[in-house]
Coordinates of C-alpha atoms in Angstrom, one line a residue:
M52 CA -0.2 0.0 -0.5
S53 CA 1.5 3.5 -0.3
G54 CA 0.5 6.8 -1.0
A55 CA -2.0 8.5 2.4
G56 CA -3.7 6.2 2.9
G57 CA -0.7 3.6 3.5
T58 CA 0.7 6.1 5.3
A59 CA -2.3 6.7 7.4
V60 CA -2.7 2.9 8.1
A61 CA 1.0 2.4 9.0
R62 CA 0.5 5.1 11.7
L63 CA -2.6 3.4 12.8
L64 CA -0.5 0.0 13.0
F65 CA 2.1 2.3 15.2
R66 CA -0.2 3.7 17.5
A67 CA -1.9 0.6 18.0
S68 CA 1.2 -1.3 19.0
G69 CA 2.8 1.3 21.3
G70 CA 5.0 2.3 19.0
I71 CA 6.3 -1.6 19.3
P72 CA 5.6 -2.9 15.3
V73 CA 3.9 -6.3 15.1
D74 CA 2.7 -8.8 12.5
T75 CA -1.6 -8.1 12.0
P76 CA -3.6 -10.7 11.1
R77 CA -4.7 -10.2 7.1
V78 CA -8.6 -9.8 7.6
P79 CA -8.6 -7.1 10.5
A80 CA -5.5 -5.6 8.3
R81 CA -7.6 -5.5 5.4
E82 CA -10.8 -4.2 7.8
A83 CA -8.6 -1.1 9.4
A84 CA -7.5 -0.2 6.0
R85 CA -10.5 -0.1 4.7
H86 CA -12.0 2.1 7.6
E87 CA -9.2 4.2 7.2
L88 CA -9.4 4.9 3.7
S89 CA -13.3 5.5 4.4
K90 CA -12.5 8.8 5.5
S91 CA -13.8 11.8 3.2
M92 CA -10.6 13.2 3.5
Y93 CA -9.4 10.9 1.1
H94 CA -12.4 10.8 -1.3
E95 CA -12.5 15.3 -1.7
N96 CA -11.1 15.2 -5.0
D97 CA -13.0 12.3 -6.2
P98 CA -15.9 12.5 -9.2
N99 CA -19.2 13.3 -8.6
F100 CA -22.1 10.4 -9.9
F101 CA -22.4 12.3 -12.7
Q102 CA -19.1 12.5 -14.1
R103 CA -18.7 9.1 -12.9
A104 CA -22.0 7.6 -15.0
L105 CA -20.6 9.9 -17.9
D106 CA -17.3 8.0 -17.6
Q107 CA -18.8 5.0 -17.9
L108 CA -21.2 5.1 -20.9
W109 CA -18.1 6.9 -22.6
K110 CA -15.7 4.1 -21.7
W111 CA -18.5 1.6 -22.8
V112 CA -19.1 2.9 -25.9
G113 CA -15.7 2.9 -26.6
D114 CA -15.7 -0.5 -26.5
L115 CA -18.6 -0.6 -28.3
L116 CA -16.7 1.0 -31.6
S117 CA -13.4 -1.2 -31.1
S118 CA -16.4 -4.1 -31.6
A119 CA -18.1 -2.3 -34.5
S120 CA -14.4 -1.8 -35.9
G121 CA -13.8 -5.5 -35.6
A122 CA -16.7 -6.3 -37.3
A123 CA -17.1 -8.1 -41.0
I124 CA -18.6 -4.3 -42.7
G125 CA -22.6 -4.9 -43.7
G126 CA -22.4 -8.2 -41.1
P127 CA -25.5 -8.6 -38.6
A128 CA -22.9 -8.1 -35.5
G129 CA -21.6 -4.4 -37.0
L130 CA -25.2 -3.7 -37.2
V131 CA -26.3 -4.0 -33.9
V132 CA -23.3 -2.7 -32.7
L133 CA -24.0 0.4 -34.2
V134 CA -27.8 0.6 -33.3
L135 CA -26.8 0.1 -30.0
I136 CA -24.1 3.0 -30.2
V137 CA -26.6 5.2 -31.5
L138 CA -29.1 4.2 -28.4
A139 CA -26.2 4.7 -25.9
L140 CA -25.8 8.6 -28.1
A141 CA -29.4 9.4 -28.3
A142 CA -29.5 8.6 -24.5
A143 CA -26.9 10.4 -22.9
L144 CA -28.1 13.5 -25.1
W145 CA -31.7 13.3 -23.0
W146 CA -29.8 12.7 -19.9
R147 CA -27.8 15.9 -20.2
L148 CA -30.5 17.7 -21.9
G149 CA -33.8 16.7 -20.6
T150 CA -37.1 16.4 -22.7
P151 CA -38.1 18.3 -25.0
Q152 CA -40.1 21.4 -24.5
R153 CA -43.3 21.8 -26.8
G154 CA -42.3 25.2 -28.6
P155 CA -44.6 28.9 -28.6
R156 CA -46.7 29.0 -30.5
P157 CA -45.6 30.3 -33.7
A158 CA -43.4 33.2 -35.1
D159 CA -45.5 34.9 -37.2
A160 CA -49.1 34.9 -35.8
L161 CA -50.5 38.3 -36.4
F162 CA -51.4 38.7 -32.8
E163 CA -48.9 39.0 -30.1
S164 CA -50.6 40.2 -27.2
G165 CA -54.1 39.5 -25.6
P166 CA -57.1 40.6 -27.9
L167 CA -57.7 43.7 -28.7
D168 CA -60.9 45.0 -30.2
A169 CA -60.3 46.8 -33.7
A170 CA -60.8 49.9 -32.1
E171 CA -58.3 49.8 -29.5
H172 CA -55.2 49.1 -32.4
R173 CA -56.4 51.9 -34.0
T174 CA -55.9 54.1 -31.1
A175 CA -52.7 52.5 -30.1
A176 CA -51.9 52.7 -34.0
A177 CA -52.5 56.6 -33.9
A178 CA -50.2 57.0 -31.1
H179 CA -46.9 55.2 -32.9
A180 CA -47.7 57.2 -35.5
S181 CA -47.7 61.1 -33.6
A182 CA -44.2 59.8 -32.4
G183 CA -43.4 58.6 -35.7
R184 CA -42.8 55.0 -34.8
W185 CA -44.1 54.0 -38.4
N186 CA -43.3 50.4 -37.6
Q187 CA -45.2 50.4 -35.5
A188 CA -48.0 52.3 -36.5
V189 CA -47.6 50.0 -39.3
Q190 CA -48.1 46.9 -37.8
E191 CA -51.2 48.2 -35.2
R192 CA -52.9 49.6 -38.0
M193 CA -52.9 46.4 -39.9
R194 CA -54.1 44.2 -36.5
A195 CA -57.2 46.9 -36.7
I196 CA -57.7 45.6 -40.1
V197 CA -58.2 41.9 -39.4
R198 CA -60.2 42.1 -36.2
S199 CA -62.2 44.8 -38.1
L200 CA -63.3 42.6 -40.6
E201 CA -63.1 39.5 -37.8
E202 CA -65.8 42.1 -36.1
R203 CA -67.6 42.2 -38.4
A204 CA -68.1 38.8 -39.4
L205 CA -65.9 38.8 -42.9
L206 CA -63.6 36.6 -40.6
D207 CA -63.7 34.0 -38.7
P208 CA -62.3 34.6 -35.5
R209 CA -59.0 31.8 -35.9
P210 CA -55.3 32.4 -33.7
G211 CA -52.3 31.8 -34.8
R212 CA -53.8 33.5 -38.1
T213 CA -51.2 35.3 -40.1
A214 CA -51.0 38.5 -41.7
D215 CA -51.1 36.6 -45.2
E216 CA -53.5 33.7 -44.4
A217 CA -55.4 36.8 -43.6
A218 CA -55.3 38.9 -46.7
A219 CA -55.6 36.0 -48.5
E220 CA -59.1 35.3 -47.0
A221 CA -60.6 38.2 -46.5
G222 CA -59.5 38.5 -50.1
R223 CA -62.0 35.9 -51.1
T224 CA -64.7 37.6 -49.7
L225 CA -63.6 41.3 -50.6
P226 CA -62.1 40.8 -54.3
A227 CA -62.1 44.7 -55.0
H228 CA -59.0 44.8 -52.2
A229 CA -57.7 41.9 -52.5
T230 CA -54.1 43.1 -54.1
R231 CA -54.1 45.8 -51.5
L232 CA -55.0 43.5 -48.4
R233 CA -52.1 41.4 -50.0
A234 CA -49.8 44.8 -49.9
A235 CA -50.4 45.2 -46.9
A236 CA -49.9 42.1 -45.3
R237 CA -46.7 42.0 -47.1
Q238 CA -46.1 45.5 -45.6
F239 CA -46.5 43.8 -42.4
D240 CA -44.3 41.1 -42.9
D241 CA -41.1 43.2 -43.5
V242 CA -40.9 45.3 -40.6
T243 CA -42.3 43.0 -38.9
Y244 CA -40.1 39.7 -39.8
G245 CA -37.9 40.8 -43.0
G246 CA -36.0 44.0 -40.9
R247 CA -37.2 46.5 -42.8
T248 CA -38.2 49.9 -41.9
A249 CA -41.3 51.7 -43.0
D250 CA -42.3 55.5 -42.9
Q251 CA -44.7 57.7 -42.9
Q252 CA -45.8 57.1 -47.0
A253 CA -46.7 53.1 -46.1
Y254 CA -48.8 53.7 -43.4
Q255 CA -50.7 56.2 -44.9
A256 CA -51.4 53.4 -47.8
V257 CA -52.6 51.0 -44.4
L258 CA -54.5 53.3 -43.1
A259 CA -56.1 54.9 -46.2
L260 CA -56.8 50.8 -46.6
D261 CA -58.6 50.8 -43.0
L262 CA -61.1 53.6 -43.5
E263 CA -61.5 52.3 -47.1
L264 CA -63.3 48.5 -45.3
E265 CA -64.4 50.6 -42.9
S266 CA -67.4 51.9 -45.2
T267 CA -67.2 48.2 -47.7
K268 CA -69.8 45.7 -47.9
P269 CA -69.2 42.5 -49.1
E270 CA -69.5 41.0 -52.2
L271 CA -71.8 38.3 -51.5
A272 CA -71.8 35.1 -53.9
G273 CA -74.2 34.0 -55.9
A274 CA -76.0 37.1 -55.7
L275 CA -77.5 38.0 -59.0
P276 CA -77.4 41.9 -60.7
G277 CA -80.5 43.4 -60.9
A278 CA -81.7 41.3 -58.2
A279 CA -84.7 42.1 -56.2
G280 CA -84.0 43.2 -52.4

């Protein structure tokens, strides 16, 4: 026995004999050494449980790789070894990173905050426009358009709808405004996700569309020209 543990056991045996070396039977000596080496002072720098487990795992993976290198390429033994390696790596990643969490709702949804009515979105748009915050003004005005169409039952309320989807659906009900609706949705996407900057002219175009849509009636499918009311 060598090192700190061996020295400590030697001191223990020396003290037990009153300073006179003695011959201790093998079993009691082994028990005395085990008891001495179990003290925490000899294990302060030992790796923790997680590190020991990972070391064992990678040692096992290394052994599998060594086995795979000696197996015939394409043979059943090599295939089994490779499958075991993939499973071991997947288990290690799952253990280290945890169970994947469900992601948030789509990042390109039109509405980010809680439910606001069209009037509230218009108020927010006007406030941003007054302060020269044209990006936010365009965003809020586009939200006001879609919310207004929902309130008028021209669009079915649907959480997670994007600006492009809203424009496409509204364009089928209001075909005369389909092109401008798509342009407004594209402007919304540009400033929200494309990193572009809106200006007063862009906001005025979306504002004019909103004001015009307020007084626009939908075209009823199947309506006959000149049909009596």
